[in-house]
C-alpha positions as protocol buffer text, in pm:
chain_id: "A"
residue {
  index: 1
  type: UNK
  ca { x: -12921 y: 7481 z: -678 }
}
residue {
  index: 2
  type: UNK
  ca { x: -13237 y: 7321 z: -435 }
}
residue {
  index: 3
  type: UNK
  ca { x: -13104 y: 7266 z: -95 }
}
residue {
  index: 4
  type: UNK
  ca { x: -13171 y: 6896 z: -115 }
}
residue {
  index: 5
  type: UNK
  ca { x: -12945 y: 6809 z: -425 }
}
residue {
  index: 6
  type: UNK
  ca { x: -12586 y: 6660 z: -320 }
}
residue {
  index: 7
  type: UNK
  ca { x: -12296 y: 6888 z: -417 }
}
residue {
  index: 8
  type: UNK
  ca { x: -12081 y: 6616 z: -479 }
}
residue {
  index: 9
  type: UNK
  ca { x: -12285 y: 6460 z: -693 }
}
residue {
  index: 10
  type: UNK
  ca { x: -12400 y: 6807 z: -896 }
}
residue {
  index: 11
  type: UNK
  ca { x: -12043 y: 6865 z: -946 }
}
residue {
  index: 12
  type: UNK
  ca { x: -11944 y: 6550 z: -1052 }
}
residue {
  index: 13
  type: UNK
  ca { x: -12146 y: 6545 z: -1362 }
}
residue {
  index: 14
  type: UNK
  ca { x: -12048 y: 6835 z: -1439 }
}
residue {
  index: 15
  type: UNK
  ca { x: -11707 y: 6775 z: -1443 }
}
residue {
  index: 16
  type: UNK
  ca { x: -11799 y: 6442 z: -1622 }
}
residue {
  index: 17
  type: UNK
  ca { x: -11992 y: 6646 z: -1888 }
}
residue {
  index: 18
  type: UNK
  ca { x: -11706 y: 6882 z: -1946 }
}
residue {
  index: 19
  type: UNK
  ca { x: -11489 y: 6660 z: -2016 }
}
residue {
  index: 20
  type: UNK
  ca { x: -11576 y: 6505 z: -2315 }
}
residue {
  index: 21
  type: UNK
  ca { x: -11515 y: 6582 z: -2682 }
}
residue {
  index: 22
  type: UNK
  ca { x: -11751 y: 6602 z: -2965 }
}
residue {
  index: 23
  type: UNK
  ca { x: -11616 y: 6361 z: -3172 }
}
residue {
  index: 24
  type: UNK
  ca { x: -11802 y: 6414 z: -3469 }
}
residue {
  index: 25
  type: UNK
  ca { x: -11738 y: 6781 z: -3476 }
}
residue {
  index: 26
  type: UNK
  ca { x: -11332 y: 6686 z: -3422 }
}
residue {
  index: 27
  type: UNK
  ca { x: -11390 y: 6485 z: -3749 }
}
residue {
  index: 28
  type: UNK
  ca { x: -11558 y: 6719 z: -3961 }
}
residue {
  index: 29
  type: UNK
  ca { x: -11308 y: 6998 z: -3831 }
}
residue {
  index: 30
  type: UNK
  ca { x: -11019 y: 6808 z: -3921 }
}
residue {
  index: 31
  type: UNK
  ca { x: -11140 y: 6717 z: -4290 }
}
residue {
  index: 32
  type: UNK
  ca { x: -11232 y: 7035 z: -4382 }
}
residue {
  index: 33
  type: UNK
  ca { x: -10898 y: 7166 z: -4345 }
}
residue {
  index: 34
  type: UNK
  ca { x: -10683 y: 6859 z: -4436 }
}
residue {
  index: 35
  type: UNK
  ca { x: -10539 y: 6735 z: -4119 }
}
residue {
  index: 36
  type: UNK
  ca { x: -10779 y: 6416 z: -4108 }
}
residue {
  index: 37
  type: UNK
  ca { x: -10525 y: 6193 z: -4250 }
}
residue {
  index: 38
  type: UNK
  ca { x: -10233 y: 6344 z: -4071 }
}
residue {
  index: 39
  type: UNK
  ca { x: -10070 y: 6220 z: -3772 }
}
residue {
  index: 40
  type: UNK
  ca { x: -10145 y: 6518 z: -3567 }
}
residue {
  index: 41
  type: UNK
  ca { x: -10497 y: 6448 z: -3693 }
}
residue {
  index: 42
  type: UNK
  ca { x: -10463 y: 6085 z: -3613 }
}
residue {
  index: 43
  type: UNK
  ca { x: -10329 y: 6172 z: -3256 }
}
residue {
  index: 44
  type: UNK
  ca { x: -10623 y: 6412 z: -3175 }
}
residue {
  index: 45
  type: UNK
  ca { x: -10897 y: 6141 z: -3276 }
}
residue {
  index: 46
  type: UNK
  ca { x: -10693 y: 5901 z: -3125 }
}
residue {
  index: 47
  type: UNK
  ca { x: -10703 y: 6090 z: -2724 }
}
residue {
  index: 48
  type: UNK
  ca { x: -11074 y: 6202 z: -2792 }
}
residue {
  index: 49
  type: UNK
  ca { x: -11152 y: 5815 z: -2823 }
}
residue {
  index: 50
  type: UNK
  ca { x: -10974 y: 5761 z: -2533 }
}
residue {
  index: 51
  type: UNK
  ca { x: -11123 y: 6058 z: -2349 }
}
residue {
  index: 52
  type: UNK
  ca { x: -11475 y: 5976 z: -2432 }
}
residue {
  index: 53
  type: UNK
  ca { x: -11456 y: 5598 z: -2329 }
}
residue {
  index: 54
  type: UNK
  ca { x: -11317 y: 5739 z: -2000 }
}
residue {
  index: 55
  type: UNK
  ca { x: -11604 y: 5939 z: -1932 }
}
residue {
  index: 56
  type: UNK
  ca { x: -11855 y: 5735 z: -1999 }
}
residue {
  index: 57
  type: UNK
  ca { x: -11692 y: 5506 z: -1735 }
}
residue {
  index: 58
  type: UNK
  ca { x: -11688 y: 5846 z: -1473 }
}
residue {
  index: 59
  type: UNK
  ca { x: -12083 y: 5838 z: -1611 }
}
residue {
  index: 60
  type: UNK
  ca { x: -12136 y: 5499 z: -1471 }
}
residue {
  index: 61
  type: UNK
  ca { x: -11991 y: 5579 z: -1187 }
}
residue {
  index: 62
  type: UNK
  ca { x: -12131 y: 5925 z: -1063 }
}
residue {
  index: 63
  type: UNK
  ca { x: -12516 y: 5768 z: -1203 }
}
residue {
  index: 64
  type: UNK
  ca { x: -12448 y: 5493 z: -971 }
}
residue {
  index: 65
  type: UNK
  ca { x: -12332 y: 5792 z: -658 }
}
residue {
  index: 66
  type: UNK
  ca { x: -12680 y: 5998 z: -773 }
}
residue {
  index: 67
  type: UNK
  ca { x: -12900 y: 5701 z: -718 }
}
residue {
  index: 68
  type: UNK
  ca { x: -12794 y: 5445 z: -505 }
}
residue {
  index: 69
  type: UNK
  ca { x: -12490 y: 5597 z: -336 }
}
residue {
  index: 70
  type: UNK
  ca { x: -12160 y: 5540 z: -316 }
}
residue {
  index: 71
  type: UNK
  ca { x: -12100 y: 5198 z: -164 }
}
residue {
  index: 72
  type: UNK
  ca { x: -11823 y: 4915 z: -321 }
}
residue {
  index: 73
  type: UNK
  ca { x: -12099 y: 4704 z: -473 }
}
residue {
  index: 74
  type: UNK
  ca { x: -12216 y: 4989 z: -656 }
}
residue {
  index: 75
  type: UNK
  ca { x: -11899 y: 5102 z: -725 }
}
residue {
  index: 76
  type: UNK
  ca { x: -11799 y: 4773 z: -865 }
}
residue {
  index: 77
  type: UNK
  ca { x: -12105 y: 4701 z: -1070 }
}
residue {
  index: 78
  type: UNK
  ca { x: -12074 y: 5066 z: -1214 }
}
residue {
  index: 79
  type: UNK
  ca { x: -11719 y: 5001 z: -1357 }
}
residue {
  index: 80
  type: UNK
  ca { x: -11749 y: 4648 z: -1430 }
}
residue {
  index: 81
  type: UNK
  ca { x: -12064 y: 4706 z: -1647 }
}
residue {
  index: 82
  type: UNK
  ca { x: -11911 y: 4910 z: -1930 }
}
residue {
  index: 83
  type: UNK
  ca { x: -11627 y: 4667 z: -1854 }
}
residue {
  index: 84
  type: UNK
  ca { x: -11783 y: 4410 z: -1950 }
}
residue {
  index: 85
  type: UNK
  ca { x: -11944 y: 4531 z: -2243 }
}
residue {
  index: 86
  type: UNK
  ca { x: -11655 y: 4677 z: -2421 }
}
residue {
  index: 87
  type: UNK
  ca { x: -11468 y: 4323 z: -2368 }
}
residue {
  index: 88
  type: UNK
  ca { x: -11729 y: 4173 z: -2550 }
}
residue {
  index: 89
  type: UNK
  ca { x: -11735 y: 4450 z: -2846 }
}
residue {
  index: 90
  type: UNK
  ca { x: -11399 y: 4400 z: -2906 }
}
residue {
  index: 91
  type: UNK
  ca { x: -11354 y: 4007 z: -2892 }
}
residue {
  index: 92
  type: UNK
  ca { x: -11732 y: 3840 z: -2969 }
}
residue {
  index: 93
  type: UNK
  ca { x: -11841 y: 4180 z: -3159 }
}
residue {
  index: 94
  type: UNK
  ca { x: -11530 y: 4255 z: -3332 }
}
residue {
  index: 95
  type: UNK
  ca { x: -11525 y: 3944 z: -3544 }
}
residue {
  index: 96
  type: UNK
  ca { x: -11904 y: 3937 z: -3595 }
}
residue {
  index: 97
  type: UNK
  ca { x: -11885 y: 4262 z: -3730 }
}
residue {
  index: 98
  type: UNK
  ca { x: -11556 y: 4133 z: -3961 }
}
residue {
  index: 99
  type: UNK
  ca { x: -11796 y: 3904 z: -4076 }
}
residue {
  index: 100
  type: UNK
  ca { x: -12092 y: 4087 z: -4195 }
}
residue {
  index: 101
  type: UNK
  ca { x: -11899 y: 4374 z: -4370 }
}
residue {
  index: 102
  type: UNK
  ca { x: -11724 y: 4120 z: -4574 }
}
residue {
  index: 103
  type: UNK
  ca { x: -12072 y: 3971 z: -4669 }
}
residue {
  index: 104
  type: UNK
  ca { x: -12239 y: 4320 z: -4736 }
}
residue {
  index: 105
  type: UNK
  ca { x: -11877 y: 4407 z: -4946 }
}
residue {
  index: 106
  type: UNK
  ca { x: -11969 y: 4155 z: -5197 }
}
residue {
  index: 107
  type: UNK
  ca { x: -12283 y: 4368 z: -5311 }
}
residue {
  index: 108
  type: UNK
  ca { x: -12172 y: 4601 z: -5564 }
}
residue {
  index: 109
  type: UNK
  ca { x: -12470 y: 4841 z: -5429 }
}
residue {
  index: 110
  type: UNK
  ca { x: -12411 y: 5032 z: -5048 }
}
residue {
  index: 111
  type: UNK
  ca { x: -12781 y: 4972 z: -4974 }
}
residue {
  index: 112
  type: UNK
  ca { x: -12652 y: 4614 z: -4823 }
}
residue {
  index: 113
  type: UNK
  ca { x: -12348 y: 4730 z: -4612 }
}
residue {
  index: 114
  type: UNK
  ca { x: -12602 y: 5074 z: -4487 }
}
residue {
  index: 115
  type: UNK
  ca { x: -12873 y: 4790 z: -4346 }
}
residue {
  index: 116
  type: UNK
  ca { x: -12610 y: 4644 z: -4172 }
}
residue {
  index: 117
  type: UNK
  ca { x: -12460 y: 4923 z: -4019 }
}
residue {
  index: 118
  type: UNK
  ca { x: -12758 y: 5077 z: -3945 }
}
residue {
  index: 119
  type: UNK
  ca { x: -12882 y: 4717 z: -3774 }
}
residue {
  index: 120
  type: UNK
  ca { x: -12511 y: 4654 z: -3548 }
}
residue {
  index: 121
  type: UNK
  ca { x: -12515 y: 5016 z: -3433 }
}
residue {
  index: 122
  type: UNK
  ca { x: -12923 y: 4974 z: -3284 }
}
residue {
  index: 123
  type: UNK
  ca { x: -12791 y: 4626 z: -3163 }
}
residue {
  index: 124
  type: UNK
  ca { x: -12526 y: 4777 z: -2994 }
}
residue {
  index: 125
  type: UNK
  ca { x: -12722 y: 5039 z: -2851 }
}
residue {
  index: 126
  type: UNK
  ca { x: -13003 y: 4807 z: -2712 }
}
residue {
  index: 127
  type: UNK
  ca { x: -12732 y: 4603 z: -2578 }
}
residue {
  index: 128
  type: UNK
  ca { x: -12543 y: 4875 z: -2355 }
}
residue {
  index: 129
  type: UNK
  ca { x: -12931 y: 4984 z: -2239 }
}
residue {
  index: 130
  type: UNK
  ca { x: -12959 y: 4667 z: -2084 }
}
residue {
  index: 131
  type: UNK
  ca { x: -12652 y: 4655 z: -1893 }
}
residue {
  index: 132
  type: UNK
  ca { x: -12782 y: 4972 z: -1787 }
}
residue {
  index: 133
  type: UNK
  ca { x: -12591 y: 5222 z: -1979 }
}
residue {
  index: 134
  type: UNK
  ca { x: -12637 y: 5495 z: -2220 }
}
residue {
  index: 135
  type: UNK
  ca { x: -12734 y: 5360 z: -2558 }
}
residue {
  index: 136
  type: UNK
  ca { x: -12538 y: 5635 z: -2693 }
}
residue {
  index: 137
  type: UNK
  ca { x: -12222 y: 5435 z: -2540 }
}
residue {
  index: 138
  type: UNK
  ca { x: -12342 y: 5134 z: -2686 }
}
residue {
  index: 139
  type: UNK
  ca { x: -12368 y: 5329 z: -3049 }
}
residue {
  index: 140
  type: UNK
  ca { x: -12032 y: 5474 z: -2980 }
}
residue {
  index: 141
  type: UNK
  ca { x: -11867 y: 5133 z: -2931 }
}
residue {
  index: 142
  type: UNK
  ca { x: -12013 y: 4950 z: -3236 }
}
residue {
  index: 143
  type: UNK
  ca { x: -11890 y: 5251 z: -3482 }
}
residue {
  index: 144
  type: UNK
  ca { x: -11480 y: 5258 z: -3280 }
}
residue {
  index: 145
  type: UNK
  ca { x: -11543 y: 4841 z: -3377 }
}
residue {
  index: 146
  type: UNK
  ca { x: -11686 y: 4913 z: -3709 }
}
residue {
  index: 147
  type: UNK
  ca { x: -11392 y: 5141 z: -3809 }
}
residue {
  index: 148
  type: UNK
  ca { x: -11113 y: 4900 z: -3594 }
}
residue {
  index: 149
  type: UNK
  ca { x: -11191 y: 4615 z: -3873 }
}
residue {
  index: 150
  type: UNK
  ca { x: -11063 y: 4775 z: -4201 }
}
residue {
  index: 151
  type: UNK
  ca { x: -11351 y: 4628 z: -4382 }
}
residue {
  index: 152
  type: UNK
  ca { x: -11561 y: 4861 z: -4476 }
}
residue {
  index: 153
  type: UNK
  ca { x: -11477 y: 5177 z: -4714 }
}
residue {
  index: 154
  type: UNK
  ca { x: -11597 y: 5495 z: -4591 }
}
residue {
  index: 155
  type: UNK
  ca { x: -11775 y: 5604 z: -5004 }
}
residue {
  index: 156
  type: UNK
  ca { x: -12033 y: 5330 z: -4915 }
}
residue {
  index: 157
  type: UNK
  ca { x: -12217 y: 5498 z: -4600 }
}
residue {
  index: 158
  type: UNK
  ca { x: -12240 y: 5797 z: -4786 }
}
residue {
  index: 159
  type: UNK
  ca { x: -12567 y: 5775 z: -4841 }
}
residue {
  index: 160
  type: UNK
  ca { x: -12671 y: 5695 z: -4461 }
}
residue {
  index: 161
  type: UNK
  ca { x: -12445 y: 5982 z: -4382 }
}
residue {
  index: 162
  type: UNK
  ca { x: -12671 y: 6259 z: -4560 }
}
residue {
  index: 163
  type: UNK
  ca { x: -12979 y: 6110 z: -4400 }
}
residue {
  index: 164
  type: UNK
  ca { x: -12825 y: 6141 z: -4087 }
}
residue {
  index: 165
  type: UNK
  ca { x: -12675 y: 6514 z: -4080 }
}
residue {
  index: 166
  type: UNK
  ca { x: -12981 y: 6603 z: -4304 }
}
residue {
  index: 167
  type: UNK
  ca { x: -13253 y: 6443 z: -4077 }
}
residue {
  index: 168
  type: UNK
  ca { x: -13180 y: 6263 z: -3768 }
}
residue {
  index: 169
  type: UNK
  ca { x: -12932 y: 6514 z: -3623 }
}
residue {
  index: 170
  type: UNK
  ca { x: -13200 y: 6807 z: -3673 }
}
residue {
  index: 171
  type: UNK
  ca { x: -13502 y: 6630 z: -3516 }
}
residue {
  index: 172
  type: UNK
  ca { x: -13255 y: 6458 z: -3226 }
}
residue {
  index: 173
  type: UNK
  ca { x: -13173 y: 6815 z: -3131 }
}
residue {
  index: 174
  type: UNK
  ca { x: -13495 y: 6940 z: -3113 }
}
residue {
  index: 175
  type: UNK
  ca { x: -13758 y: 6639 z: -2999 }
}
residue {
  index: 176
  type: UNK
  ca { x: -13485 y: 6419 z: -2819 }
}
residue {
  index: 177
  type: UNK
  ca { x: -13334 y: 6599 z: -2548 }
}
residue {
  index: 178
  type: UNK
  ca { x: -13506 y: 6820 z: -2288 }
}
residue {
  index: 179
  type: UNK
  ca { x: -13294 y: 7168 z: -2275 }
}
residue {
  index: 180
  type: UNK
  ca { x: -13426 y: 7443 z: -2079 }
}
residue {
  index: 181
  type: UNK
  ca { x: -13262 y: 7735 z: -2125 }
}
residue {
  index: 182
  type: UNK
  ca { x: -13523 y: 8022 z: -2001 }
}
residue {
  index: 183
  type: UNK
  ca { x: -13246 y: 7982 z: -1655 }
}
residue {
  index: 184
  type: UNK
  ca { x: -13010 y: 8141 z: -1833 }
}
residue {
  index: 185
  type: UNK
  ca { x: -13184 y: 8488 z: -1831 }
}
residue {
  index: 186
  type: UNK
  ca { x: -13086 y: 8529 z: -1455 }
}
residue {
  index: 187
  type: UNK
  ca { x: -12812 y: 8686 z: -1433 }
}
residue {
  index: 188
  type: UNK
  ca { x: -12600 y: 8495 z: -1190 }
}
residue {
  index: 189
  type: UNK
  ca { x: -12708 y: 8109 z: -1362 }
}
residue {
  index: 190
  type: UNK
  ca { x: -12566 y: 8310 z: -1691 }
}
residue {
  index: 191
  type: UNK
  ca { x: -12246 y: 8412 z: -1525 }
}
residue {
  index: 192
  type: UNK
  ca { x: -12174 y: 8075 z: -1359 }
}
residue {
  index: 193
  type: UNK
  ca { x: -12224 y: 7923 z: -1702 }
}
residue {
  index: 194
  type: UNK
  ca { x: -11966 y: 8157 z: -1867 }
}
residue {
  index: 195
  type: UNK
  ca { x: -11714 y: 8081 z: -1582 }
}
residue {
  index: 196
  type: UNK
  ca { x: -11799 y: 7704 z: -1608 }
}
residue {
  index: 197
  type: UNK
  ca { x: -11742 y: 7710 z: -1957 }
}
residue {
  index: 198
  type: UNK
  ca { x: -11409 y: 7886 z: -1912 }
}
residue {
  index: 199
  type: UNK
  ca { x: -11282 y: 7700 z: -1652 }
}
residue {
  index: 200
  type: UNK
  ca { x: -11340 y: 7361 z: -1892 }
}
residue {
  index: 201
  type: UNK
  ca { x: -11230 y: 7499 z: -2158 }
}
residue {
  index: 202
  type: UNK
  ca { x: -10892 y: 7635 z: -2037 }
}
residue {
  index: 203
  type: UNK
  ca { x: -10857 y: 7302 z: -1839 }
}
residue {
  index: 204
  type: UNK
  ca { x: -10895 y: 7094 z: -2099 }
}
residue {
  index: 205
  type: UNK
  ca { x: -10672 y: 7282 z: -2313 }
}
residue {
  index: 206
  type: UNK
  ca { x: -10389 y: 7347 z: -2063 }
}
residue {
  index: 207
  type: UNK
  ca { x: -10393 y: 6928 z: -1963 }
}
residue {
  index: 208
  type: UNK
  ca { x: -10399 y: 6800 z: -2347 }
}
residue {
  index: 209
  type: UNK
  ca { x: -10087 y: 7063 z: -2439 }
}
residue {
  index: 210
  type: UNK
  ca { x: -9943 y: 6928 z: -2118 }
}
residue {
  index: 211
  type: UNK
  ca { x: -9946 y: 6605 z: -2169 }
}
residue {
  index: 212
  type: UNK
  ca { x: -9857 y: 6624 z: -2515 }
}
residue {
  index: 213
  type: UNK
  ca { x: -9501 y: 6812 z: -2426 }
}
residue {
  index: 214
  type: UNK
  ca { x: -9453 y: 6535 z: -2191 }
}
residue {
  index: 215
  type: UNK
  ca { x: -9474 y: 6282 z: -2438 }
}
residue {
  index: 216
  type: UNK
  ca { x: -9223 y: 6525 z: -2677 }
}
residue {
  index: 217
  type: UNK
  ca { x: -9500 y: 6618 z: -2923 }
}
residue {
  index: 218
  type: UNK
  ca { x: -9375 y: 6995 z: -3090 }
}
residue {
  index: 219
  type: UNK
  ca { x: -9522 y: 7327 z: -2982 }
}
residue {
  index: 220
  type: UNK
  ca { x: -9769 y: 7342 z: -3227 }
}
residue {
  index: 221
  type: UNK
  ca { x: -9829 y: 6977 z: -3206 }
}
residue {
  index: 222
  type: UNK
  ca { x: -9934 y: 7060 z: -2838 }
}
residue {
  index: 223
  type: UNK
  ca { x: -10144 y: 7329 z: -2918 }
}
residue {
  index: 224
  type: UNK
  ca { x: -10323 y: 7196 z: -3172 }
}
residue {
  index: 225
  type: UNK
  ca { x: -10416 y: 6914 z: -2972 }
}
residue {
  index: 226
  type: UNK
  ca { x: -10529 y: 7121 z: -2717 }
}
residue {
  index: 227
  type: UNK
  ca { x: -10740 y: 7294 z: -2952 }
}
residue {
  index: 228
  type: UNK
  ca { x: -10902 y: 6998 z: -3122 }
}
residue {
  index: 229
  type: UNK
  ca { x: -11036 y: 6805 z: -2797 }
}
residue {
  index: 230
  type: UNK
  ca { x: -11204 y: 7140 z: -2681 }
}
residue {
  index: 231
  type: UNK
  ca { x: -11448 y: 7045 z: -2970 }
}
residue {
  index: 232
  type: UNK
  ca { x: -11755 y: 7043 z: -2780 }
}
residue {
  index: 233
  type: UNK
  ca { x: -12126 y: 6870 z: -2869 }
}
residue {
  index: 234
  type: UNK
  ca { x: -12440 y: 6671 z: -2833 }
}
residue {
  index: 235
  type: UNK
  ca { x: -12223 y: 6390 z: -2604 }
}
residue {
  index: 236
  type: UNK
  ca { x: -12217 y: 6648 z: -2324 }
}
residue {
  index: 237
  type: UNK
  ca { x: -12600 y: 6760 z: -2338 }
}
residue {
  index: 238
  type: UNK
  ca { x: -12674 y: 6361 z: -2363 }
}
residue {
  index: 239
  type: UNK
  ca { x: -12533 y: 6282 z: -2028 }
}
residue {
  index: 240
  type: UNK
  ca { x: -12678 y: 6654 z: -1891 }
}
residue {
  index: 241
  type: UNK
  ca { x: -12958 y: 6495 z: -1976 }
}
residue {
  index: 242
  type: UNK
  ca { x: -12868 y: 6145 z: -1833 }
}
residue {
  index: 243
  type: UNK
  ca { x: -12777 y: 6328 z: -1482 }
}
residue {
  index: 244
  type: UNK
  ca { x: -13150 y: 6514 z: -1528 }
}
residue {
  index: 245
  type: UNK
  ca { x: -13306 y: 6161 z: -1546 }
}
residue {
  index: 246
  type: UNK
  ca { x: -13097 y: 6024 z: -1239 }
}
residue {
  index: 247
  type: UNK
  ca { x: -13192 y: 6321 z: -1043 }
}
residue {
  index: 248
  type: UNK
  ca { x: -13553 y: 6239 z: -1129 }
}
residue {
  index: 249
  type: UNK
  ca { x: -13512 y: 5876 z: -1050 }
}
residue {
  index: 250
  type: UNK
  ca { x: -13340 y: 5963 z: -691 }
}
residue {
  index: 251
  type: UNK
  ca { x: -13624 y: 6187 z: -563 }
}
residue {
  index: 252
  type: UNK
  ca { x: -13893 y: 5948 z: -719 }
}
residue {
  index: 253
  type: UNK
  ca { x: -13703 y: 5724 z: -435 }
}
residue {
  index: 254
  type: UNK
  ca { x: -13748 y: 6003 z: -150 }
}
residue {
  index: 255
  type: UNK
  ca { x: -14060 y: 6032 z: -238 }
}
residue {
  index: 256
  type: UNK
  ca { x: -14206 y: 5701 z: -213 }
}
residue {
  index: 257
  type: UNK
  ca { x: -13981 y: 5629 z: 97 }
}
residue {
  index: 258
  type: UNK
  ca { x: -14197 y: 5922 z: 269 }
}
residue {
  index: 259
  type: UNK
  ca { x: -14499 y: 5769 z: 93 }
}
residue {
  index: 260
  type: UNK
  ca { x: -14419 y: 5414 z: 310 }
}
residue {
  index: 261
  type: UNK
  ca { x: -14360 y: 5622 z: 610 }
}
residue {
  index: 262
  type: UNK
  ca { x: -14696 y: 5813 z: 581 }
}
residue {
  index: 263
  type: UNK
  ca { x: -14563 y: 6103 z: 438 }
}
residue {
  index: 264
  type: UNK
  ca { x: -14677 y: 6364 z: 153 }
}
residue {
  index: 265
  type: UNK
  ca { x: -14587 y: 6203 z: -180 }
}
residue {
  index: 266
  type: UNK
  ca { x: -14907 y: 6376 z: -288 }
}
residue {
  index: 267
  type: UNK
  ca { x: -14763 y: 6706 z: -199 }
}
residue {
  index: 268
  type: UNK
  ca { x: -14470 y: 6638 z: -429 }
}
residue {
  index: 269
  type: UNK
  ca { x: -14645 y: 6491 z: -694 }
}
residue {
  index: 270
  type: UNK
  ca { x: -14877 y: 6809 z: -732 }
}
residue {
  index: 271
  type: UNK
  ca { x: -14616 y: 7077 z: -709 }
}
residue {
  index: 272
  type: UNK
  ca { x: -14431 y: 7027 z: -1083 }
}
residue {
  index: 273
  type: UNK
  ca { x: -14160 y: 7301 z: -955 }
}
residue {
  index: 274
  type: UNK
  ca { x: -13991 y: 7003 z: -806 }
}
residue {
  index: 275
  type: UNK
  ca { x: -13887 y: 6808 z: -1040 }
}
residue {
  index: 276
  type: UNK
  ca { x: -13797 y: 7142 z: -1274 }
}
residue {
  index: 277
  type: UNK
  ca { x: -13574 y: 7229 z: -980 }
}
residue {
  index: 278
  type: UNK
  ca { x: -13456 y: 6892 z: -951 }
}
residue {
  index: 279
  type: UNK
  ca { x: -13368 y: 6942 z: -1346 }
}
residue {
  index: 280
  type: UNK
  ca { x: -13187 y: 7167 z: -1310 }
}
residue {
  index: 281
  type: UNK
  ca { x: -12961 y: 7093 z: -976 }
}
residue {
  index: 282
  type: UNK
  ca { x: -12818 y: 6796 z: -1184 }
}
residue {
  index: 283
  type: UNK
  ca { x: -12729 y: 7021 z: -1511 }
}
């Protein structure tokens, strides 16, 4: 890790990255073997909601620590964005959405209801990008909304649901996010990874199957849940990648302060192993 990159900060997105659960791949788990519709299925979908809407509010937070420090404005503004934008999903949003599946419903073919699915998740997305958050929390939002309304019936996205497992997952992977793994072939970056994904894994599992004894769930109630939110996914390499682009944006600022005070932004600016090694501080 450069000398130059805050260990709080480096940390704390780790720990923020960690923590989430790969909803999608809970999902799919869970219907292939039956336990979708169950209540111990319902209960794990039900805390990785809850999990993931916490961490994209620890996101906010730490991406407002990386670039403009930790003060109680930023603070503030960091917690009340997302805040702000999930009140709104769930009051203003919530019955616009009510509204437009019941239209699309009335069309016996799913093309109608897949347009405007396809049109609320974008809108939420765009929205959540200009309150300065991920658009992925934005997406994220619109589909807990979309499923909170009862209106639509799951046979009917079928179609958009092939398109996106067949195409859009496959090309997301590969052209959207920035991954360099060629670190990994040191030796000591490998074994710190290994550790760091023990340490989140066993955490993770040891604080869902405690909390789930302390609200008198069974053994294997407890374990199962422990199991199922260890699910892990693209959520955590999107905010990796989010605390990459923060990092960026913070020495973009040291640079051009040293720029105003006659300093070498040139110098920076020519040597590219900066911002590679600022890459891959905030991983």
């Amino acid at each position: 890790m450069p000398g130059d990159v805050d260990r709080v900060v480096f940390a704390s997105f780790l720990g923020v990255a960690m923590c989430v659960s790969a909803l999608p791949v809970i999902a799919k788990t869970l219907s292939d073997m039956g336990f979708l519709h169950r209540p111990v299925g319902q209960l794990i979908l039900t805390a990785g909601m809850v999990d993931d809407t916490v961490a994209w509010f620890l996101l906010s937070l730490v991406t407002a620590l990386a670039t403009a420090g930790l003060t109680a404005g930023h603070v503030g503004l960091a917690l009340a964005s997302p805040a702000v934008f999930l009140v709104l999903a769930c009051t203003v949003g919530r019955m616009a959405v009510r509204a437009v599946l019941r239209r699309t419903a009335r069309s016996a073919e799913p093309g109608a209801t897949v347009a405007a699915v396809v049109v609320m998740v974008l809108l939420s997305a765009a929205g959540a990008h200009a309150l300065h958050q991920e658009p992925l929390f934005g997406a994220f939002v619109c589909g807990l909304v979309i499923s909170s309304t009862g209106e639509l019936a799951p046979n009917r996205l079928a179609a958009l649901r092939t398109v996106v497992m067949a195409v859009f997952a496959p090309v997301f992977f590969a052209a959207g996010l920035r991954m360099d793994l060629t670190g990994l072939a040191d030796p000591v970056v490998l074994g710190a990874a290994f550790l760091l994904l023990f340490v989140a894994v066993l955490g993770k599992f040891l604080g869902a199957y405690a909390g789930a004894r302390l609200s008198r769930r069974s053994r294997w109630e407890a374990l199962a849940l422990g199991a199922g939110l260890n699910a892990r996914g693209v959520v955590e390499v999107v905010i990796g990648d989010g605390g990459a682009a923060a990092g960026r944006a913070h020495h973009g600022d040291v640079h051009r302060h040293r720029a105003d005070r006659g300093g070498h932004l040139a110098d920076g600016a020519a040597d590219p192993d900066a911002g590679d090694e600022a890459r891959r501080g905030h991983r």
